[in-house]
Structures are given as C-alpha cells and as structure tokens.
Amino acid sequence: AHDLELQYADGRAFVFKREGEAWSLTSPHRDLADKYVVDGIVTRLSNLRVETFETDADDYDAAKFGLDAPKVVATFTLGEEENARTVTLKMGGKVEGKDNYYASVGGRPGAVTIRGEVWESTLDKDIDKLREKRLTRFWTGGMSRVKVERPGQAAHEFKKADETWTFATLEGAGTYAGEGAGEADDTK
C-alpha cells in the first residue's frame, strides 16, 4: 500500500502517504507518521482473516451488521498510478455475545465477522499514537561533528576523526574510541 485512509464514526479521519520506506500523515495536518504503527496497521489488515461468513448476498441489510454507519472505514491504494486499485474495508457493529465485529470489503459480496482484537490493538488509534515520536531523524553514520549549547552553560562539542570521537568543553577535553563511540549520553 502507498496510501491509507482511516475514517472513524466519531469523526476522526487520518490520511497517510508512503514516501519510500517512511509514512507521512497528510490529514488532518501534515506530520511524520510512526512508520512502525502505520506499517503494523497495513500488515494486520492485509492479513485479516474471516471468522465467519454471515451472508454472501449483494443486497444484504447493512444496518443489521452495523455496516450502514461503520465504526471505521480503512481505504488502501495499492499499485502504481496506471495500475492502482483501491481496497476498502468497513468494520461495523460488534457481534452480540462475542468479541468479533462485522465487516465487509468493497468488491466482495456480503458481510463477514473478524476478530475484535483488530479494533483494540490495530485500528483504535488517536493522532498521538500515529505520529512519529522521534524529535529528529537523521543517519548518524555520516556525522562528523555534534555541538550542544545550553543557555548559561559551557558548550560541548563532539568531533569525529578516523572513527574516534573527541569530546571538548571549556572545562577540559577527552577522547573516547571504545564500543559505542559516537553515541552521546542524553541521560544528563
């Protein structure tokens, strides 16, 4: 999938676009999406299994299964532009007395049931669970210098030469070339 849209009955709506290996949140506002969370949603839904086939009819009563006003509608766009196809999954009401939910997939007749954990563990997400949590994203292998400045305190600088990091402040300097060289300790 390279596009994913989630529309919830409570009004939440999220649109994601894959850019290389990363996902971006494009609506309700632009932001980086948590790659692992969105990939998890796509993987889980692409491997979704039917628990029971409720009806095979094209003209079934959607309201009976809560599919007239689904709990969530997940729409995927698969393939490149000229060969793109869209798959839509609707998750309806909860099956009485069970942990399952009714569902339907566009292009496939009838209604089925799916496991309830799909809702709890995969689809019931708010914006904070979908957004990238890392403050910055960059490849550290190409780093050669890091400077840390804090108001009212001495600046710290780390420089890398020949795989050896040198640490310097106004109070002194030192060198570290052991395992994990180049990884700053952010616990202080």
Short mmCIF file of N, CA and C in Angstrom, two decimals, residues 9-174:
data_model
loop_
_atom_site.label_atom_id
_atom_site.label_comp_id
_atom_site.label_asym_id
_atom_site.label_seq_id
_atom_site.Cartn_x
_atom_site.Cartn_y
_atom_site.Cartn_z
N ALA A 9 -16.27 6.58 12.83
CA ALA A 9 -17.63 7.04 13.06
C ALA A 9 -17.68 8.25 13.98
N ASP A 10 -16.69 8.38 14.87
CA ASP A 10 -16.68 9.51 15.82
C ASP A 10 -16.12 10.80 15.21
N GLY A 11 -15.80 10.77 13.91
CA GLY A 11 -15.33 11.98 13.24
C GLY A 11 -13.83 12.03 12.99
N ARG A 12 -13.07 11.18 13.66
CA ARG A 12 -11.63 11.17 13.38
C ARG A 12 -11.40 10.70 11.95
N ALA A 13 -10.41 11.30 11.30
CA ALA A 13 -10.04 10.89 9.95
C ALA A 13 -8.55 11.16 9.77
N PHE A 14 -7.84 10.15 9.27
CA PHE A 14 -6.40 10.26 9.06
C PHE A 14 -6.07 9.78 7.66
N VAL A 15 -5.18 10.51 6.99
CA VAL A 15 -4.73 10.11 5.66
C VAL A 15 -3.21 10.01 5.70
N PHE A 16 -2.69 8.89 5.20
CA PHE A 16 -1.25 8.63 5.19
C PHE A 16 -0.78 8.38 3.77
N LYS A 17 0.45 8.79 3.50
CA LYS A 17 1.07 8.55 2.20
C LYS A 17 2.46 7.98 2.44
N ARG A 18 2.76 6.89 1.74
CA ARG A 18 4.08 6.29 1.86
C ARG A 18 5.04 7.05 0.96
N GLU A 19 6.19 7.39 1.51
CA GLU A 19 7.24 8.07 0.77
C GLU A 19 8.51 7.27 0.99
N GLY A 20 8.83 6.38 0.04
CA GLY A 20 9.95 5.46 0.23
C GLY A 20 9.59 4.46 1.31
N GLU A 21 10.41 4.38 2.34
CA GLU A 21 10.14 3.49 3.47
C GLU A 21 9.36 4.18 4.58
N ALA A 22 9.19 5.48 4.48
CA ALA A 22 8.53 6.25 5.54
C ALA A 22 7.08 6.53 5.20
N TRP A 23 6.29 6.84 6.21
CA TRP A 23 4.90 7.26 6.05
C TRP A 23 4.76 8.69 6.53
N SER A 24 3.98 9.46 5.81
CA SER A 24 3.64 10.82 6.23
C SER A 24 2.15 10.89 6.52
N LEU A 25 1.82 11.65 7.52
CA LEU A 25 0.44 11.96 7.82
C LEU A 25 0.11 13.20 7.00
N THR A 26 -0.91 13.13 6.14
CA THR A 26 -1.24 14.28 5.30
C THR A 26 -2.54 14.96 5.72
N SER A 27 -3.32 14.31 6.56
CA SER A 27 -4.55 14.92 7.07
C SER A 27 -4.87 14.25 8.41
N PRO A 28 -5.25 14.94 9.43
CA PRO A 28 -5.83 16.29 9.44
C PRO A 28 -4.80 17.41 9.31
N HIS A 29 -3.54 17.11 9.49
CA HIS A 29 -2.47 18.09 9.24
C HIS A 29 -1.23 17.31 8.80
N ARG A 30 -0.25 18.01 8.27
CA ARG A 30 0.98 17.35 7.78
C ARG A 30 1.93 17.10 8.95
N ASP A 31 2.44 15.87 9.00
CA ASP A 31 3.40 15.50 10.02
C ASP A 31 4.02 14.17 9.60
N LEU A 32 5.08 13.78 10.24
CA LEU A 32 5.63 12.45 10.03
C LEU A 32 4.77 11.45 10.80
N ALA A 33 4.55 10.31 10.20
CA ALA A 33 3.79 9.26 10.87
C ALA A 33 4.75 8.23 11.44
N ASP A 34 4.34 7.55 12.49
CA ASP A 34 5.14 6.48 13.07
C ASP A 34 5.13 5.30 12.11
N LYS A 35 6.24 5.10 11.45
CA LYS A 35 6.37 4.06 10.41
C LYS A 35 5.93 2.70 10.93
N TYR A 36 6.33 2.36 12.14
CA TYR A 36 6.04 1.04 12.67
C TYR A 36 4.55 0.86 12.98
N VAL A 37 3.90 1.91 13.44
CA VAL A 37 2.47 1.83 13.73
C VAL A 37 1.68 1.71 12.43
N VAL A 38 1.99 2.56 11.44
CA VAL A 38 1.25 2.51 10.17
C VAL A 38 1.55 1.22 9.42
N ASP A 39 2.81 0.80 9.37
CA ASP A 39 3.14 -0.49 8.75
C ASP A 39 2.39 -1.62 9.46
N GLY A 40 2.26 -1.53 10.77
CA GLY A 40 1.54 -2.55 11.53
C GLY A 40 0.06 -2.60 11.14
N ILE A 41 -0.55 -1.44 10.95
CA ILE A 41 -1.95 -1.39 10.52
C ILE A 41 -2.09 -2.04 9.14
N VAL A 42 -1.24 -1.63 8.21
CA VAL A 42 -1.30 -2.16 6.84
C VAL A 42 -1.07 -3.66 6.84
N THR A 43 -0.06 -4.12 7.55
CA THR A 43 0.24 -5.56 7.59
C THR A 43 -0.91 -6.34 8.21
N ARG A 44 -1.43 -5.85 9.32
CA ARG A 44 -2.52 -6.56 10.01
C ARG A 44 -3.76 -6.65 9.12
N LEU A 45 -4.11 -5.54 8.47
CA LEU A 45 -5.31 -5.54 7.64
C LEU A 45 -5.12 -6.35 6.36
N SER A 46 -3.90 -6.37 5.84
CA SER A 46 -3.66 -7.15 4.61
C SER A 46 -3.68 -8.65 4.88
N ASN A 47 -3.52 -9.04 6.14
CA ASN A 47 -3.55 -10.45 6.52
C ASN A 47 -4.80 -10.83 7.31
N LEU A 48 -5.80 -9.97 7.29
CA LEU A 48 -7.02 -10.18 8.06
C LEU A 48 -7.74 -11.45 7.60
N ARG A 49 -8.21 -12.21 8.55
CA ARG A 49 -8.89 -13.47 8.24
C ARG A 49 -10.35 -13.40 8.68
N VAL A 50 -11.18 -14.03 7.91
CA VAL A 50 -12.61 -14.12 8.21
C VAL A 50 -12.82 -15.15 9.31
N GLU A 51 -13.61 -14.78 10.30
CA GLU A 51 -14.00 -15.74 11.34
C GLU A 51 -15.25 -16.51 10.90
N THR A 52 -16.27 -15.79 10.44
CA THR A 52 -17.49 -16.43 9.92
C THR A 52 -17.99 -15.64 8.72
N PHE A 53 -18.64 -16.35 7.78
CA PHE A 53 -19.32 -15.71 6.65
C PHE A 53 -20.78 -15.56 7.05
N GLU A 54 -21.23 -14.33 7.21
CA GLU A 54 -22.60 -14.08 7.67
C GLU A 54 -23.61 -14.12 6.54
N THR A 55 -23.26 -13.56 5.40
CA THR A 55 -24.13 -13.58 4.23
C THR A 55 -23.27 -13.38 2.98
N ASP A 56 -23.69 -14.01 1.90
CA ASP A 56 -22.99 -13.85 0.63
C ASP A 56 -23.78 -12.97 -0.33
N ALA A 57 -24.90 -12.47 0.12
CA ALA A 57 -25.78 -11.69 -0.76
C ALA A 57 -25.20 -10.29 -1.03
N ASP A 58 -25.42 -9.79 -2.23
CA ASP A 58 -25.02 -8.42 -2.56
C ASP A 58 -25.95 -7.40 -1.93
N ASP A 59 -27.20 -7.79 -1.74
CA ASP A 59 -28.22 -6.85 -1.27
C ASP A 59 -28.63 -7.11 0.18
N TYR A 60 -27.67 -7.41 1.03
CA TYR A 60 -27.96 -7.69 2.44
C TYR A 60 -28.32 -6.38 3.17
N ASP A 61 -28.90 -6.51 4.35
CA ASP A 61 -29.28 -5.37 5.17
C ASP A 61 -28.05 -4.90 5.96
N ALA A 62 -27.37 -3.89 5.45
CA ALA A 62 -26.14 -3.38 6.07
C ALA A 62 -26.37 -2.93 7.50
N ALA A 63 -27.55 -2.37 7.79
CA ALA A 63 -27.85 -1.89 9.13
C ALA A 63 -27.84 -3.03 10.15
N LYS A 64 -28.25 -4.21 9.74
CA LYS A 64 -28.28 -5.37 10.63
C LYS A 64 -26.88 -5.68 11.18
N PHE A 65 -25.84 -5.34 10.40
CA PHE A 65 -24.47 -5.63 10.79
C PHE A 65 -23.68 -4.38 11.20
N GLY A 66 -24.36 -3.26 11.30
CA GLY A 66 -23.68 -2.01 11.67
C GLY A 66 -22.79 -1.48 10.56
N LEU A 67 -23.01 -1.94 9.34
CA LEU A 67 -22.17 -1.53 8.22
C LEU A 67 -22.75 -0.35 7.44
N ASP A 68 -23.96 0.09 7.84
CA ASP A 68 -24.53 1.30 7.23
C ASP A 68 -23.85 2.54 7.80
N ALA A 69 -23.36 2.46 9.02
CA ALA A 69 -22.60 3.53 9.68
C ALA A 69 -21.42 2.86 10.37
N PRO A 70 -20.39 2.46 9.61
CA PRO A 70 -19.30 1.65 10.17
C PRO A 70 -18.51 2.37 11.26
N LYS A 71 -17.97 1.57 12.15
CA LYS A 71 -17.10 2.06 13.23
C LYS A 71 -15.85 2.68 12.63
N VAL A 72 -15.32 2.06 11.58
CA VAL A 72 -14.16 2.59 10.86
C VAL A 72 -14.20 2.09 9.42
N VAL A 73 -13.73 2.96 8.52
CA VAL A 73 -13.55 2.58 7.12
C VAL A 73 -12.06 2.78 6.81
N ALA A 74 -11.41 1.71 6.39
CA ALA A 74 -9.98 1.76 6.02
C ALA A 74 -9.89 1.59 4.51
N THR A 75 -9.27 2.55 3.85
CA THR A 75 -9.14 2.51 2.40
C THR A 75 -7.65 2.50 2.04
N PHE A 76 -7.23 1.51 1.25
CA PHE A 76 -5.84 1.37 0.82
C PHE A 76 -5.76 1.62 -0.67
N THR A 77 -4.70 2.24 -1.10
CA THR A 77 -4.40 2.32 -2.53
C THR A 77 -3.17 1.47 -2.76
N LEU A 78 -3.31 0.52 -3.68
CA LEU A 78 -2.25 -0.43 -3.98
C LEU A 78 -1.79 -0.24 -5.42
N GLY A 79 -0.53 -0.46 -5.69
CA GLY A 79 -0.01 -0.39 -7.04
C GLY A 79 0.29 1.04 -7.47
N GLU A 80 0.95 1.15 -8.63
CA GLU A 80 1.32 2.46 -9.17
C GLU A 80 0.14 3.09 -9.90
N GLU A 81 0.28 4.36 -10.25
CA GLU A 81 -0.82 5.16 -10.78
C GLU A 81 -1.66 4.48 -11.85
N GLU A 82 -1.05 4.02 -12.96
CA GLU A 82 -1.85 3.44 -14.03
C GLU A 82 -2.43 2.08 -13.66
N ASN A 83 -1.83 1.39 -12.70
CA ASN A 83 -2.32 0.08 -12.27
C ASN A 83 -2.88 0.12 -10.85
N ALA A 84 -3.11 1.30 -10.32
CA ALA A 84 -3.56 1.44 -8.94
C ALA A 84 -4.97 0.86 -8.76
N ARG A 85 -5.16 0.27 -7.61
CA ARG A 85 -6.50 -0.18 -7.23
C ARG A 85 -6.72 0.16 -5.77
N THR A 86 -7.97 0.35 -5.44
CA THR A 86 -8.33 0.73 -4.08
C THR A 86 -9.09 -0.42 -3.43
N VAL A 87 -8.75 -0.67 -2.17
CA VAL A 87 -9.45 -1.68 -1.37
C VAL A 87 -10.03 -0.97 -0.16
N THR A 88 -11.31 -1.21 0.09
CA THR A 88 -11.98 -0.57 1.22
C THR A 88 -12.53 -1.62 2.16
N LEU A 89 -12.15 -1.52 3.42
CA LEU A 89 -12.64 -2.40 4.48
C LEU A 89 -13.53 -1.58 5.40
N LYS A 90 -14.72 -2.07 5.65
CA LYS A 90 -15.63 -1.44 6.61
C LYS A 90 -15.75 -2.35 7.82
N MET A 91 -15.60 -1.76 9.00
CA MET A 91 -15.77 -2.52 10.24
C MET A 91 -17.02 -1.98 10.92
N GLY A 92 -18.01 -2.85 11.08
CA GLY A 92 -19.31 -2.43 11.60
C GLY A 92 -19.49 -2.69 13.07
N GLY A 93 -20.66 -3.18 13.42
CA GLY A 93 -21.02 -3.40 14.81
C GLY A 93 -20.38 -4.63 15.40
N LYS A 94 -20.41 -4.68 16.72
CA LYS A 94 -19.87 -5.82 17.46
C LYS A 94 -20.89 -6.95 17.44
N VAL A 95 -20.41 -8.16 17.27
CA VAL A 95 -21.26 -9.34 17.28
C VAL A 95 -21.75 -9.56 18.72
N GLU A 96 -23.05 -9.67 18.88
CA GLU A 96 -23.61 -9.81 20.23
C GLU A 96 -23.09 -11.07 20.91
N GLY A 97 -22.58 -10.89 22.14
CA GLY A 97 -22.09 -12.00 22.94
C GLY A 97 -20.71 -12.51 22.56
N LYS A 98 -20.04 -11.84 21.62
CA LYS A 98 -18.71 -12.28 21.19
C LYS A 98 -17.78 -11.08 21.11
N ASP A 99 -16.50 -11.37 20.94
CA ASP A 99 -15.52 -10.29 20.79
C ASP A 99 -15.29 -9.92 19.32
N ASN A 100 -16.06 -10.49 18.41
CA ASN A 100 -15.89 -10.24 16.99
C ASN A 100 -16.70 -9.02 16.53
N TYR A 101 -16.34 -8.51 15.34
CA TYR A 101 -17.05 -7.41 14.70
C TYR A 101 -17.46 -7.83 13.30
N TYR A 102 -18.55 -7.23 12.81
CA TYR A 102 -18.96 -7.45 11.43
C TYR A 102 -18.08 -6.59 10.53
N ALA A 103 -17.84 -7.09 9.32
CA ALA A 103 -17.01 -6.34 8.37
C ALA A 103 -17.44 -6.66 6.95
N SER A 104 -17.03 -5.78 6.03
CA SER A 104 -17.22 -6.03 4.61
C SER A 104 -16.04 -5.42 3.87
N VAL A 105 -15.77 -5.99 2.70
CA VAL A 105 -14.69 -5.49 1.85
C VAL A 105 -15.31 -5.13 0.52
N GLY A 106 -15.04 -3.90 0.06
CA GLY A 106 -15.55 -3.45 -1.23
C GLY A 106 -15.16 -4.43 -2.33
N GLY A 107 -16.12 -4.72 -3.21
CA GLY A 107 -15.86 -5.64 -4.30
C GLY A 107 -16.12 -7.09 -3.96
N ARG A 108 -16.40 -7.37 -2.70
CA ARG A 108 -16.69 -8.74 -2.27
C ARG A 108 -18.09 -8.73 -1.67
N PRO A 109 -18.97 -9.62 -2.11
CA PRO A 109 -20.35 -9.57 -1.63
C PRO A 109 -20.47 -10.00 -0.17
N GLY A 110 -21.50 -9.49 0.48
CA GLY A 110 -21.86 -9.96 1.79
C GLY A 110 -21.11 -9.35 2.95
N ALA A 111 -21.38 -9.92 4.12
CA ALA A 111 -20.78 -9.47 5.37
C ALA A 111 -20.13 -10.67 6.04
N VAL A 112 -19.05 -10.39 6.78
CA VAL A 112 -18.31 -11.42 7.48
C VAL A 112 -18.09 -10.95 8.91
N THR A 113 -17.50 -11.80 9.74
CA THR A 113 -17.04 -11.34 11.04
C THR A 113 -15.53 -11.47 11.08
N ILE A 114 -14.91 -10.57 11.85
CA ILE A 114 -13.46 -10.57 12.06
C ILE A 114 -13.21 -10.48 13.55
N ARG A 115 -12.02 -10.83 13.96
CA ARG A 115 -11.68 -10.82 15.39
C ARG A 115 -11.70 -9.40 15.95
N GLY A 116 -12.23 -9.27 17.14
CA GLY A 116 -12.34 -7.98 17.80
C GLY A 116 -11.02 -7.33 18.12
N GLU A 117 -9.98 -8.13 18.30
CA GLU A 117 -8.67 -7.56 18.63
C GLU A 117 -8.15 -6.67 17.51
N VAL A 118 -8.68 -6.82 16.30
CA VAL A 118 -8.29 -5.95 15.20
C VAL A 118 -8.64 -4.50 15.56
N TRP A 119 -9.77 -4.31 16.21
CA TRP A 119 -10.16 -2.97 16.65
C TRP A 119 -9.27 -2.52 17.80
N GLU A 120 -9.20 -3.32 18.85
CA GLU A 120 -8.49 -2.90 20.06
C GLU A 120 -7.00 -2.66 19.82
N SER A 121 -6.34 -3.59 19.13
CA SER A 121 -4.89 -3.49 19.02
C SER A 121 -4.40 -2.80 17.75
N THR A 122 -5.24 -2.71 16.73
CA THR A 122 -4.75 -2.20 15.45
C THR A 122 -5.41 -0.90 15.01
N LEU A 123 -6.72 -0.82 15.09
CA LEU A 123 -7.41 0.32 14.48
C LEU A 123 -7.82 1.43 15.43
N ASP A 124 -7.99 1.14 16.70
CA ASP A 124 -8.44 2.17 17.64
C ASP A 124 -7.26 3.06 18.03
N LYS A 125 -6.93 4.00 17.15
CA LYS A 125 -5.76 4.86 17.34
C LYS A 125 -6.18 6.32 17.33
N ASP A 126 -5.54 7.11 18.20
CA ASP A 126 -5.72 8.55 18.13
C ASP A 126 -4.47 9.15 17.48
N ILE A 127 -4.51 10.43 17.22
CA ILE A 127 -3.44 11.10 16.49
C ILE A 127 -2.08 10.91 17.15
N ASP A 128 -2.02 10.93 18.47
CA ASP A 128 -0.74 10.81 19.16
C ASP A 128 -0.10 9.43 18.99
N LYS A 129 -0.91 8.39 18.80
CA LYS A 129 -0.36 7.05 18.57
C LYS A 129 0.13 6.88 17.14
N LEU A 130 -0.33 7.74 16.25
CA LEU A 130 0.01 7.62 14.83
C LEU A 130 1.18 8.50 14.41
N ARG A 131 1.50 9.50 15.20
CA ARG A 131 2.56 10.44 14.84
C ARG A 131 3.94 9.90 15.21
N GLU A 132 4.94 10.33 14.46
CA GLU A 132 6.33 9.98 14.74
C GLU A 132 6.71 10.53 16.11
N LYS A 133 7.33 9.71 16.93
CA LYS A 133 7.71 10.13 18.30
C LYS A 133 9.11 10.72 18.37
N ARG A 134 9.96 10.34 17.42
CA ARG A 134 11.33 10.87 17.45
C ARG A 134 11.31 12.35 17.11
N LEU A 135 12.04 13.13 17.87
CA LEU A 135 12.09 14.57 17.64
C LEU A 135 12.87 14.90 16.37
N THR A 136 13.93 14.15 16.12
CA THR A 136 14.73 14.35 14.90
C THR A 136 14.97 12.99 14.26
N ARG A 137 15.20 13.02 12.96
CA ARG A 137 15.52 11.79 12.22
C ARG A 137 16.67 12.09 11.29
N PHE A 138 17.76 11.40 11.49
CA PHE A 138 18.90 11.52 10.59
C PHE A 138 19.80 10.32 10.75
N TRP A 139 20.64 10.09 9.74
CA TRP A 139 21.56 8.96 9.75
C TRP A 139 22.82 9.38 10.47
N THR A 140 23.20 8.67 11.52
CA THR A 140 24.36 9.06 12.33
C THR A 140 25.68 8.62 11.72
N GLY A 141 25.65 7.71 10.76
CA GLY A 141 26.88 7.22 10.16
C GLY A 141 27.67 8.31 9.45
N GLY A 142 27.02 9.31 8.95
CA GLY A 142 27.69 10.39 8.23
C GLY A 142 28.07 11.56 9.11
N MET A 143 27.84 11.46 10.40
CA MET A 143 28.14 12.55 11.32
C MET A 143 29.63 12.69 11.56
N SER A 144 30.06 13.93 11.64
CA SER A 144 31.47 14.17 11.99
C SER A 144 31.60 15.19 13.11
N ARG A 145 30.49 15.87 13.44
CA ARG A 145 30.56 16.89 14.49
C ARG A 145 29.18 17.07 15.11
N VAL A 146 29.15 17.20 16.43
CA VAL A 146 27.92 17.50 17.16
C VAL A 146 28.25 18.58 18.18
N LYS A 147 27.47 19.64 18.18
CA LYS A 147 27.68 20.72 19.15
C LYS A 147 26.40 20.89 19.95
N VAL A 148 26.55 20.93 21.28
CA VAL A 148 25.41 21.09 22.18
C VAL A 148 25.60 22.37 22.96
N GLU A 149 24.63 23.27 22.85
CA GLU A 149 24.69 24.54 23.56
C GLU A 149 23.45 24.68 24.42
N ARG A 150 23.68 25.14 25.67
CA ARG A 150 22.59 25.40 26.59
C ARG A 150 22.81 26.77 27.21
N PRO A 151 21.77 27.56 27.34
CA PRO A 151 21.93 28.90 27.92
C PRO A 151 22.55 28.85 29.31
N GLY A 152 23.53 29.68 29.53
CA GLY A 152 24.16 29.78 30.83
C GLY A 152 25.13 28.66 31.16
N GLN A 153 25.41 27.77 30.22
CA GLN A 153 26.32 26.66 30.48
C GLN A 153 27.36 26.56 29.36
N ALA A 154 28.45 25.91 29.67
CA ALA A 154 29.51 25.74 28.68
C ALA A 154 29.00 24.90 27.51
N ALA A 155 29.44 25.25 26.32
CA ALA A 155 29.10 24.47 25.13
C ALA A 155 29.93 23.20 25.11
N HIS A 156 29.35 22.14 24.59
CA HIS A 156 30.05 20.86 24.42
C HIS A 156 30.14 20.58 22.94
N GLU A 157 31.26 20.01 22.55
CA GLU A 157 31.42 19.66 21.14
C GLU A 157 32.04 18.29 21.02
N PHE A 158 31.48 17.49 20.15
CA PHE A 158 32.00 16.17 19.84
C PHE A 158 32.47 16.22 18.39
N LYS A 159 33.71 15.77 18.14
CA LYS A 159 34.23 15.72 16.78
C LYS A 159 34.73 14.32 16.50
N LYS A 160 34.50 13.87 15.26
CA LYS A 160 34.89 12.52 14.88
C LYS A 160 35.99 12.59 13.83
N ALA A 161 37.07 11.88 14.07
CA ALA A 161 38.16 11.76 13.11
C ALA A 161 38.68 10.33 13.17
N ASP A 162 38.73 9.65 12.07
CA ASP A 162 39.20 8.26 11.99
C ASP A 162 38.46 7.36 12.98
N GLU A 163 37.13 7.47 13.02
CA GLU A 163 36.27 6.67 13.88
C GLU A 163 36.49 6.90 15.37
N THR A 164 37.21 7.96 15.73
CA THR A 164 37.42 8.32 17.13
C THR A 164 36.71 9.63 17.40
N TRP A 165 35.90 9.63 18.44
CA TRP A 165 35.18 10.83 18.84
C TRP A 165 35.98 11.55 19.92
N THR A 166 36.13 12.85 19.77
CA THR A 166 36.79 13.69 20.76
C THR A 166 35.74 14.60 21.37
N PHE A 167 35.77 14.66 22.70
CA PHE A 167 34.80 15.48 23.44
C PHE A 167 35.55 16.67 24.01
N ALA A 168 34.97 17.86 23.86
CA ALA A 168 35.62 19.06 24.39
C ALA A 168 34.58 19.99 24.99
N THR A 169 34.92 20.58 26.14
CA THR A 169 34.14 21.66 26.73
C THR A 169 35.13 22.72 27.17
N LEU A 170 34.64 23.81 27.72
CA LEU A 170 35.53 24.84 28.23
C LEU A 170 36.31 24.34 29.44
N GLU A 171 35.74 23.31 30.15
CA GLU A 171 36.40 22.78 31.34
C GLU A 171 37.49 21.76 31.04
N GLY A 172 37.52 21.19 29.84
CA GLY A 172 38.54 20.17 29.56
C GLY A 172 38.17 19.39 28.33
N ALA A 173 38.97 18.40 28.01
CA ALA A 173 38.74 17.59 26.82
C ALA A 173 39.09 16.15 27.10
N GLY A 174 38.55 15.25 26.31
CA GLY A 174 38.85 13.83 26.45
C GLY A 174 38.59 13.14 25.13
#
